[in-house]
Coordinates of N, CA, C and O in Angstrom, one line a residue:
X1 N -84.1 -48.1 101.2 CA -85.2 -47.9 99.8 C -85.9 -47.2 100.3 O -87.2 -46.4 99.2
X2 N -87.5 -47.4 101.1 CA -88.3 -47.0 101.9 C -87.8 -45.7 102.2 O -88.6 -44.6 101.6
X3 N -87.5 -45.2 102.2 CA -86.8 -44.3 103.7 C -86.3 -42.9 102.1 O -87.3 -42.2 101.7
X4 N -86.0 -43.3 101.2 CA -85.2 -42.9 100.1 C -86.8 -41.9 99.5 O -87.1 -41.3 98.6
X5 N -87.7 -43.7 99.0 CA -88.5 -43.8 97.8 C -89.9 -42.4 99.0 O -90.0 -41.4 98.0
X6 N -89.5 -41.9 100.0 CA -90.9 -42.0 101.4 C -90.6 -39.8 101.2 O -90.4 -39.3 100.3
X7 N -89.2 -39.8 100.8 CA -88.7 -38.6 101.3 C -88.5 -37.3 99.8 O -88.6 -36.7 99.1
X8 N -88.2 -38.3 98.9 CA -88.8 -39.0 97.2 C -90.1 -37.4 96.9 O -90.9 -37.1 96.7
X9 N -91.1 -38.9 97.7 CA -92.4 -38.5 97.6 C -93.2 -37.4 98.6 O -93.7 -36.2 98.3
X10 N -91.9 -37.1 99.8 CA -92.6 -35.4 100.3 C -91.5 -34.6 99.6 O -92.0 -33.0 100.2
X11 N -91.0 -34.1 98.7 CA -90.0 -33.6 97.9 C -89.0 -33.1 98.7 O -88.3 -31.8 98.5
X12 N -87.9 -33.7 99.1 CA -87.5 -33.3 100.1 C -86.2 -33.4 98.8 O -85.1 -34.7 98.1
X13 N -85.0 -32.1 98.9 CA -83.7 -32.1 98.0 C -83.0 -33.1 98.2 O -83.2 -33.0 99.4
X14 N -82.3 -33.8 97.1 CA -81.7 -33.5 95.8 C -82.2 -34.4 94.7 O -82.4 -35.0 94.4
X15 N -83.3 -35.1 95.5 CA -84.1 -36.5 95.3 C -85.3 -35.6 93.9 O -86.0 -35.0 93.7
X16 N -85.8 -36.5 92.9 CA -86.3 -36.3 91.1 C -87.6 -35.5 92.1 O -88.5 -34.3 91.4
X17 N -88.6 -36.2 92.7 CA -89.3 -35.5 93.4 C -89.8 -34.0 94.6 O -90.7 -33.9 93.6
X18 N -88.3 -33.3 95.1 CA -88.5 -32.5 94.8 C -88.8 -30.9 93.0 O -89.2 -30.5 93.9
X19 N -87.5 -31.8 92.9 CA -87.5 -31.4 91.2 C -89.3 -31.7 90.8 O -90.0 -29.7 90.2
X20 N -89.9 -32.4 90.3 CA -90.9 -32.6 90.4 C -92.3 -31.3 90.9 O -92.7 -30.9 89.8
X21 N -92.3 -31.2 92.1 CA -93.1 -30.3 92.9 C -92.3 -29.1 93.0 O -93.4 -28.1 91.7
X22 N -91.4 -29.1 92.4 CA -90.9 -27.4 91.6 C -91.9 -27.0 90.7 O -91.8 -25.8 90.1
X23 N -91.3 -27.7 90.3 CA -92.0 -27.7 87.8 C -93.2 -27.8 88.3 O -93.8 -27.1 87.3
X24 N -94.2 -28.5 89.5 CA -95.7 -28.5 88.9 C -95.9 -26.8 89.5 O -96.7 -26.5 89.1
X25 N -95.2 -25.9 90.6 CA -95.2 -25.0 91.6 C -95.4 -24.1 90.0 O -95.9 -22.7 90.5
X26 N -94.3 -24.4 90.2 CA -93.1 -22.8 89.4 C -94.1 -23.1 88.2 O -94.8 -21.5 87.8
X27 N -94.7 -23.8 86.9 CA -96.0 -23.8 86.3 C -97.0 -23.1 86.2 O -96.9 -22.4 86.0
X28 N -97.7 -23.6 87.8 CA -99.3 -23.8 87.3 C -98.8 -22.4 88.5 O -99.8 -21.0 88.1
X29 N -97.8 -21.6 88.5 CA -97.8 -20.5 89.7 C -97.3 -19.2 88.2 O -98.0 -17.8 88.0
X30 N -96.7 -19.5 87.1 CA -96.8 -19.0 85.9 C -97.6 -18.7 85.0 O -98.3 -17.4 84.4
X31 N -98.1 -20.0 84.4 CA -99.7 -19.7 84.1 C -101.6 -20.1 84.7 O -101.8 -20.7 83.9
X32 N -101.1 -20.5 85.4 CA -102.3 -20.4 86.5 C -103.1 -19.6 86.3 O -103.5 -18.5 88.2
X33 N -103.3 -18.7 85.7 CA -104.5 -17.5 85.7 C -105.8 -17.7 85.1 O -106.2 -17.2 84.0
X34 N -106.7 -18.3 85.8 CA -108.2 -19.0 85.3 C -108.4 -18.8 86.5 O -108.2 -18.5 88.1
X35 N -110.2 -18.4 86.2 CA -110.8 -18.6 87.6 C -110.8 -19.9 88.8 O -111.1 -20.4 88.4
X36 N -110.8 -19.9 90.4 CA -110.1 -19.8 90.6 C -108.7 -20.5 90.6 O -108.8 -21.7 91.6
X37 N -108.4 -20.0 90.2 CA -106.9 -20.5 90.2 C -106.1 -20.4 91.8 O -105.4 -21.3 92.5
X38 N -106.9 -19.6 92.5 CA -106.7 -19.0 93.5 C -106.6 -20.5 94.8 O -105.9 -21.4 95.3
X39 N -108.0 -21.3 94.7 CA -108.6 -21.9 95.6 C -107.6 -23.4 94.5 O -107.0 -24.6 96.0
X40 N -107.2 -23.5 94.0 CA -106.6 -24.8 93.2 C -105.1 -24.6 94.1 O -105.1 -25.5 94.1
X41 N -104.9 -23.1 94.2 CA -103.0 -24.4 94.0 C -103.0 -23.8 95.6 O -102.3 -24.9 96.4
X42 N -103.9 -23.5 95.8 CA -103.7 -24.0 98.0 C -104.7 -25.6 98.6 O -103.7 -26.1 98.9
X43 N -105.3 -26.2 97.6 CA -104.9 -27.4 97.0 C -104.0 -28.1 96.9 O -103.5 -29.0 97.9
X44 N -103.4 -28.0 96.2 CA -102.3 -28.1 95.9 C -101.0 -28.4 96.2 O -100.2 -29.0 97.1
X45 N -100.7 -27.0 97.7 CA -100.4 -27.4 98.5 C -100.5 -27.6 100.0 O -99.8 -28.5 100.4
X46 N -101.3 -28.3 100.6 CA -103.0 -28.8 101.6 C -101.8 -30.5 101.1 O -101.7 -31.4 101.9
X47 N -102.2 -30.7 99.6 CA -101.8 -32.1 99.1 C -100.4 -32.7 99.0 O -100.0 -33.7 100.4
X48 N -99.4 -31.5 99.0 CA -98.0 -32.0 99.1 C -97.6 -31.9 100.6 O -96.9 -32.7 101.2
X49 N -98.3 -30.7 101.4 CA -98.0 -30.6 103.0 C -98.1 -32.3 103.6 O -97.4 -32.6 104.0
X50 N -99.8 -32.4 103.0 CA -100.1 -34.0 103.2 C -99.5 -35.2 102.7 O -98.8 -36.0 104.1
X51 N -98.7 -34.7 102.0 CA -98.2 -35.6 101.7 C -96.5 -36.3 102.4 O -95.7 -36.8 103.2
X52 N -96.6 -35.0 102.6 CA -95.0 -35.4 103.4 C -95.4 -36.1 105.3 O -94.2 -36.5 105.2
X53 N -96.7 -34.9 106.2 CA -96.4 -35.2 106.8 C -96.7 -37.5 106.5 O -96.0 -37.9 107.7
X54 N -97.4 -37.6 105.5 CA -98.0 -39.3 105.8 C -96.5 -40.2 105.3 O -96.3 -41.3 105.7
X55 N -95.6 -39.4 104.5 CA -94.6 -40.1 104.4 C -93.9 -40.3 105.7 O -92.5 -40.9 105.9
X56 N -92.8 -38.9 105.9 CA -92.4 -39.1 107.7 C -93.3 -39.3 108.8 O -92.6 -40.9 109.1
X57 N -94.7 -39.6 108.3 CA -95.5 -40.9 109.5 C -94.8 -42.0 109.4 O -94.9 -43.1 110.0
X58 N -94.4 -43.2 108.0 CA -93.6 -43.9 107.1 C -92.7 -44.8 108.0 O -92.2 -45.4 108.5
X59 N -92.0 -43.1 107.8 CA -90.7 -43.7 107.8 C -90.5 -43.5 109.6 O -89.4 -44.3 109.6
X60 N -91.1 -42.5 110.3 CA -90.8 -43.0 111.7 C -91.1 -44.8 112.1 O -90.8 -44.9 112.8
X61 N -92.8 -45.1 111.6 CA -93.0 -46.6 111.8 C -91.8 -47.4 111.2 O -91.6 -49.0 112.1
X62 N -90.7 -47.0 109.5 CA -89.5 -48.2 109.9 C -89.1 -48.4 110.9 O -88.6 -48.9 111.1
X63 N -88.3 -47.1 111.3 CA -87.9 -47.2 112.6 C -88.5 -47.8 113.8 O -88.1 -47.2 115.0
X64 N -89.5 -47.8 114.3 CA -90.6 -48.2 115.9 C -90.3 -46.2 116.3 O -90.7 -47.0 117.1
X65 N -90.4 -45.8 115.6 CA -90.5 -44.5 116.5 C -92.0 -44.1 116.6 O -92.3 -42.5 116.9
X66 N -93.1 -44.9 116.1 CA -94.5 -44.0 115.8 C -96.0 -44.4 116.9 O -96.4 -43.8 117.2
X67 N -95.2 -45.7 117.7 CA -96.3 -46.1 118.5 C -96.3 -45.7 119.5 O -95.1 -45.0 120.3
X68 N -97.6 -45.8 120.4 CA -97.2 -45.5 121.5 C -96.6 -46.1 122.5 O -95.9 -47.7 122.1
X69 N -96.0 -45.7 122.9 CA -95.0 -45.8 123.8 C -94.9 -47.7 125.4 O -94.4 -48.4 125.7
X70 N -96.7 -47.2 125.4 CA -97.0 -47.9 126.8 C -97.6 -49.6 125.5 O -98.2 -50.9 126.7
X71 N -97.6 -49.7 125.2 CA -98.2 -50.7 123.7 C -96.5 -51.6 123.6 O -95.7 -51.8 123.1
X72 N -97.6 -52.5 123.6 CA -96.1 -53.4 123.6 C -96.2 -53.5 121.7 O -97.0 -53.8 121.0
X73 N -95.4 -54.9 121.5 CA -94.7 -54.3 119.8 C -94.8 -55.8 119.9 O -94.3 -56.7 120.3
X74 N -96.1 -56.3 118.9 CA -96.1 -57.4 118.2 C -95.1 -57.8 117.1 O -95.9 -57.2 116.0
X75 N -94.6 -58.6 116.8 CA -94.1 -59.3 115.5 C -93.8 -60.4 115.2 O -93.7 -61.4 115.9
X76 N -94.0 -60.9 114.2 CA -94.0 -62.5 113.6 C -92.8 -62.3 112.5 O -93.0 -61.7 112.0
X77 N -92.3 -63.1 112.9 CA -91.6 -63.6 111.7 C -91.8 -63.9 110.4 O -92.4 -64.1 110.0
X78 N -91.5 -63.5 109.4 CA -91.5 -63.0 108.0 C -89.5 -63.5 107.2 O -89.4 -63.2 108.1
X79 N -90.0 -63.9 106.0 CA -88.8 -64.4 105.2 C -88.8 -63.2 104.0 O -89.5 -62.2 104.7
X80 N -87.4 -62.5 104.4 CA -87.1 -61.8 103.3 C -87.7 -61.6 102.0 O -87.6 -62.4 101.6
X81 N -88.3 -60.3 101.1 CA -89.2 -60.4 100.4 C -87.8 -61.1 99.3 O -86.3 -61.1 98.9
X82 N -88.3 -61.5 97.9 CA -87.0 -61.7 97.0 C -87.3 -60.5 96.0 O -87.4 -59.1 96.1
X83 N -86.6 -60.1 94.8 CA -85.7 -60.0 94.6 C -87.1 -59.6 92.8 O -87.0 -57.8 92.9
X84 N -87.4 -60.1 92.4 CA -88.6 -59.6 92.5 C -90.2 -59.0 93.0 O -90.2 -57.9 91.8
X85 N -90.2 -59.1 94.2 CA -90.5 -58.2 94.9 C -89.7 -56.9 95.3 O -90.5 -56.1 95.2
X86 N -88.6 -56.7 95.9 CA -87.9 -55.5 95.6 C -87.5 -54.7 95.0 O -86.7 -53.8 94.3
X87 N -86.9 -56.0 93.9 CA -85.8 -55.0 92.6 C -87.7 -54.1 91.6 O -86.4 -53.4 91.8
X88 N -88.2 -53.6 91.3 CA -88.7 -52.8 91.3 C -88.8 -51.0 92.6 O -88.6 -50.6 91.3
X89 N -87.9 -51.2 93.2 CA -88.1 -50.5 94.1 C -87.4 -49.9 94.4 O -87.0 -48.8 94.2
X90 N -86.4 -50.7 94.1 CA -85.1 -50.7 94.7 C -84.2 -50.3 93.3 O -83.8 -49.2 92.6
X91 N -85.1 -50.4 92.5 CA -84.6 -50.1 90.8 C -85.7 -48.0 90.1 O -85.0 -46.8 90.2
X92 N -86.6 -48.5 90.9 CA -87.1 -46.3 90.7 C -87.0 -45.2 92.4 O -87.1 -44.6 92.1
X93 N -86.0 -46.3 92.9 CA -85.6 -45.3 93.8 C -85.1 -45.3 93.9 O -83.8 -43.9 93.7
X94 N -83.3 -46.5 92.4 CA -82.4 -45.0 92.4 C -82.8 -44.0 90.8 O -81.8 -43.6 90.5
X95 N -83.5 -44.3 90.0 CA -84.1 -43.7 89.4 C -84.2 -42.2 89.9 O -83.9 -40.6 89.3
X96 N -85.1 -42.1 91.1 CA -85.3 -40.5 91.8 C -84.2 -40.0 91.9 O -83.8 -38.8 92.3
X97 N -83.1 -41.6 92.1 CA -82.2 -40.1 93.7 C -80.7 -39.3 91.8 O -80.4 -38.4 91.3
X98 N -81.1 -40.7 90.4 CA -80.6 -40.2 89.4 C -80.9 -38.9 88.6 O -80.5 -38.4 88.8
X99 N -82.0 -39.0 88.8 CA -82.6 -37.9 88.1 C -82.7 -36.6 88.6 O -83.2 -35.4 88.6
X100 N -82.5 -36.5 90.7 CA -82.5 -35.7 90.6 C -81.1 -35.3 91.3 O -80.7 -33.3 90.9
X101 N -80.2 -35.9 91.4 CA -79.2 -35.2 90.7 C -78.1 -34.7 89.7 O -77.8 -33.8 89.2
X102 N -79.1 -34.8 89.0 CA -78.8 -35.1 86.9 C -80.0 -34.4 86.4 O -80.1 -35.6 85.2
X103 N -80.8 -33.6 87.0 CA -82.4 -33.6 86.2 C -82.6 -33.0 84.7 O -83.4 -34.0 83.6
X104 N -80.8 -32.8 84.5 CA -81.0 -32.9 82.1 C -81.0 -33.7 82.0 O -80.9 -33.9 80.9
X105 N -80.9 -34.7 82.4 CA -80.8 -36.2 81.6 C -82.4 -36.5 81.4 O -82.9 -37.2 80.6
X106 N -83.2 -35.4 81.8 CA -84.6 -35.2 81.5 C -84.9 -35.0 80.5 O -86.2 -34.3 79.8
X107 N -83.6 -33.1 80.6 CA -84.4 -32.9 79.6 C -85.4 -32.7 78.1 O -85.7 -31.4 78.2
X108 N -84.5 -33.2 77.1 CA -85.4 -33.6 76.5 C -86.5 -34.2 75.9 O -87.5 -34.2 75.7
X109 N -86.9 -35.1 77.3 CA -88.2 -36.2 77.3 C -89.0 -34.9 77.4 O -90.0 -35.0 77.2
X110 N -88.7 -34.3 78.4 CA -89.5 -33.5 79.4 C -89.4 -31.8 78.3 O -91.3 -31.7 77.7
X111 N -89.1 -31.6 77.6 CA -89.5 -30.7 76.6 C -90.1 -30.7 75.3 O -90.7 -30.4 74.7
X112 N -89.7 -32.6 74.9 CA -90.2 -33.3 73.1 C -91.8 -33.0 74.1 O -92.9 -32.3 73.3
X113 N -92.4 -33.7 75.4 CA -94.0 -33.4 75.7 C -94.4 -32.6 75.4 O -95.2 -31.9 75.4
X114 N -93.6 -31.9 76.3 CA -94.3 -29.8 76.6 C -94.8 -29.2 74.8 O -95.9 -28.5 75.1
X115 N -93.4 -29.5 74.2 CA -93.8 -29.2 72.5 C -94.7 -29.5 72.5 O -95.9 -28.6 71.6
X116 N -94.6 -31.2 72.3 CA -96.1 -31.4 71.8 C -97.5 -30.8 71.5 O -98.5 -31.2 71.7
X117 N -97.3 -30.8 73.4 CA -98.9 -30.8 74.3 C -99.2 -29.2 73.7 O -100.4 -29.2 73.8
X118 N -97.8 -28.0 74.0 CA -98.3 -26.5 73.3 C -97.2 -26.5 72.9 O -96.0 -26.2 73.1
X119 N -97.5 -26.0 71.3 CA -96.6 -26.2 70.3 C -96.2 -24.7 70.7 O -97.5 -23.6 70.8
X120 N -95.2 -24.1 70.5 CA -95.1 -23.5 70.8 C -94.1 -22.9 71.9 O -93.5 -21.0 72.5
X121 N -94.6 -23.6 73.1 CA -93.6 -22.6 74.0 C -92.6 -23.1 74.4 O -91.6 -23.1 73.8
X122 N -91.4 -22.6 75.3 CA -89.9 -22.8 75.6 C -90.3 -22.6 76.8 O -89.6 -22.1 78.1
X123 N -90.7 -24.6 77.3 CA -90.0 -25.5 78.9 C -88.9 -24.6 79.1 O -87.5 -24.7 78.7
X124 N -89.0 -23.9 80.7 CA -87.6 -24.0 81.3 C -86.7 -25.5 81.3 O -87.6 -26.6 81.9
X125 N -85.2 -25.1 81.2 CA -84.7 -26.4 82.1 C -85.0 -26.9 83.9 O -85.3 -26.4 84.3
X126 N -85.0 -28.3 83.2 CA -85.2 -29.2 84.8 C -83.8 -28.9 85.4 O -82.8 -29.1 85.3
X127 N -84.1 -28.1 87.1 CA -83.1 -27.5 87.5 C -83.4 -28.1 88.9 O -84.3 -28.4 89.3
X128 N -81.5 -29.1 89.3 CA -82.3 -29.1 90.6 C -82.6 -27.7 92.0 O -83.3 -27.7 93.1
X129 N -81.8 -26.5 91.7 CA -82.0 -25.3 92.6 C -82.3 -24.3 91.4 O -81.8 -24.4 90.4
X130 N -83.7 -23.9 91.0 CA -84.3 -22.7 89.9 C -83.8 -21.4 90.1 O -84.2 -20.9 90.0
X131 N -83.5 -21.8 91.7 CA -83.5 -20.0 92.2 C -84.2 -20.0 93.2 O -84.8 -20.3 93.6
X132 N -84.3 -18.9 94.0 CA -85.2 -18.3 95.4 C -86.9 -17.9 94.5 O -85.6 -16.5 93.8
X133 N -87.5 -18.4 94.3 CA -89.0 -18.1 93.3 C -90.0 -18.6 94.2 O -89.5 -18.8 95.9
X134 N -91.4 -18.0 93.7 CA -92.2 -18.2 94.5 C -92.4 -19.8 95.5 O -92.5 -20.4 96.2
X135 N -92.1 -20.4 94.2 CA -92.5 -22.4 94.3 C -91.2 -22.7 95.4 O -91.5 -23.2 95.5
X136 N -90.0 -22.3 95.3 CA -89.2 -22.5 96.0 C -89.7 -22.1 97.5 O -90.0 -22.9 98.9
X137 N -90.5 -20.5 97.9 CA -91.1 -19.9 98.7 C -92.2 -21.4 99.2 O -91.7 -21.6 100.3
X138 N -92.9 -21.3 98.9 CA -94.4 -22.5 98.6 C -93.3 -23.8 99.4 O -94.2 -24.8 100.6
X139 N -91.9 -24.6 99.0 CA -91.6 -25.8 99.2 C -91.0 -25.4 100.5 O -91.7 -26.6 101.2
X140 N -90.4 -24.3 101.2 CA -90.5 -24.5 101.6 C -92.0 -24.9 103.3 O -91.8 -24.5 104.3
X141 N -92.8 -23.9 102.4 CA -94.4 -23.6 103.1 C -93.9 -25.2 103.6 O -95.2 -25.4 105.0
X142 N -94.6 -26.0 102.8 CA -94.8 -27.5 103.1 C -94.3 -28.2 103.0 O -94.8 -28.9 104.5
X143 N -92.8 -28.2 102.7 CA -92.1 -29.3 103.6 C -92.1 -28.4 105.7 O -91.9 -30.2 105.8
X144 N -91.5 -27.2 105.9 CA -91.8 -26.2 108.1 C -93.8 -27.4 108.1 O -93.0 -27.9 109.4
X145 N -94.6 -27.5 107.5 CA -96.3 -28.0 108.2 C -95.8 -28.7 107.5 O -96.8 -29.8 108.6
X146 N -95.9 -29.6 107.1 CA -95.7 -31.4 106.6 C -93.8 -31.5 108.0 O -95.3 -32.8 108.6
X147 N -93.3 -30.8 108.9 CA -92.7 -31.4 109.2 C -93.4 -31.7 110.5 O -93.2 -31.5 112.1
X148 N -94.2 -29.6 110.9 CA -95.7 -29.7 112.1 C -96.3 -30.5 111.8 O -96.3 -31.5 113.1
X149 N -96.7 -31.2 111.4 CA -97.4 -32.5 112.1 C -96.9 -33.9 112.2 O -98.0 -34.1 112.7
X150 N -95.7 -34.0 111.8 CA -95.3 -35.1 111.7 C -94.6 -34.5 113.3 O -95.0 -35.3 113.7
X151 N -94.4 -34.1 113.2 CA -93.4 -33.3 115.0 C -94.4 -33.7 116.0 O -95.0 -34.3 116.9
X152 N -96.1 -33.4 115.7 CA -97.1 -32.6 116.2 C -98.4 -34.0 115.9 O -99.1 -34.6 116.7
X153 N -97.6 -34.9 115.8 CA -98.5 -36.5 115.8 C -100.1 -36.6 115.9 O -100.6 -37.7 116.1
X154 N -98.6 -36.8 117.7 CA -100.4 -37.3 118.5 C -101.5 -36.0 118.4 O -102.6 -36.9 118.7
X155 N -100.7 -35.1 119.1 CA -102.4 -34.2 118.9 C -102.9 -34.2 117.5 O -104.4 -34.2 118.3
X156 N -102.6 -34.6 116.2 CA -102.7 -34.1 114.9 C -104.0 -35.7 114.6 O -105.0 -35.6 114.9
X157 N -103.2 -36.9 115.5 CA -104.4 -38.1 115.7 C -105.6 -38.1 117.3 O -106.7 -38.5 116.0
X158 N -105.3 -37.4 117.9 CA -106.2 -36.9 118.8 C -107.4 -36.5 117.8 O -108.8 -36.5 118.2
X159 N -107.4 -35.6 117.2 CA -107.8 -34.0 116.4 C -108.6 -35.3 115.4 O -110.0 -35.3 115.3
X160 N -108.0 -35.9 114.8 CA -108.7 -36.4 113.6 C -110.0 -37.7 114.2 O -110.6 -38.5 113.8
X161 N -109.5 -38.4 115.2 CA -110.2 -38.9 116.0 C -111.4 -38.6 116.6 O -112.6 -39.0 116.1
X162 N -111.2 -36.9 117.4 CA -112.4 -37.0 116.9 C -113.7 -36.0 116.5 O -114.8 -36.4 116.0
X163 N -113.3 -35.8 115.1 CA -113.6 -35.5 113.9 C -114.3 -37.0 113.8 O -115.2 -37.2 113.2
X164 N -113.2 -38.2 114.1 CA -113.9 -38.9 113.3 C -115.2 -39.5 114.1 O -116.9 -39.8 113.6
X165 N -114.9 -39.0 115.1 CA -116.3 -39.0 116.0 C -118.1 -39.2 116.0 O -118.9 -39.1 115.7
X166 N -117.2 -37.1 115.5 CA -118.3 -36.4 114.7 C -119.6 -36.8 112.9 O -120.2 -37.2 113.2
X167 N -118.2 -37.1 112.7 CA -119.0 -37.9 111.4 C -119.0 -38.3 111.0 O -119.5 -39.3 110.2
X168 N -119.3 -39.5 111.9 CA -119.3 -41.5 111.6 C -120.5 -41.6 111.8 O -121.3 -42.1 110.8
X169 N -121.8 -40.8 112.5 CA -122.8 -41.6 112.0 C -123.5 -41.1 110.6 O -124.5 -41.4 110.0
X170 N -122.7 -39.8 110.0 CA -123.0 -39.0 108.4 C -123.4 -40.8 107.5 O -122.4 -41.2 107.0
X171 N -124.3 -40.9 106.8 CA -124.4 -41.7 105.8 C -123.7 -41.6 104.8 O -123.3 -40.7 105.0
X172 N -123.0 -42.5 104.2 CA -122.1 -42.5 102.4 C -122.3 -43.1 102.1 O -123.6 -44.2 102.2

């Protein structure tokens, strides 16, 4: 459940998170013609890269592949979580898989909401693969950059530590 949910947040196909990210990028690229639009697009892409990276770190942590090899693993025994705790996560994970594989199930809902917000608009259907377009190119950049951050997590963590030491004296 955790791995599938993290993959959807990271925007990995064929999960609904990928479709939602593609739809957002495509809509922005098509209609983002205002002052500062490029800066906003850069922020969206950077935020998506960081989301991919922290989702990958979460998955690596689940598998015990995240800590330093020379540090002892300390674990407390705990009882298994109950259905009330696990149920919502299982449900939402099922939803992201279902709508990722069959996005057309949401077309009516998305079309109705789009037309209510933007009368006269012609919304595009939800698709797992909308073709080779700039949004897909940005998704490739996001996935490869997030993967690079996850692979290079040790030097990235060192850089974060050094940056933290520099800005720590700044009052918040």
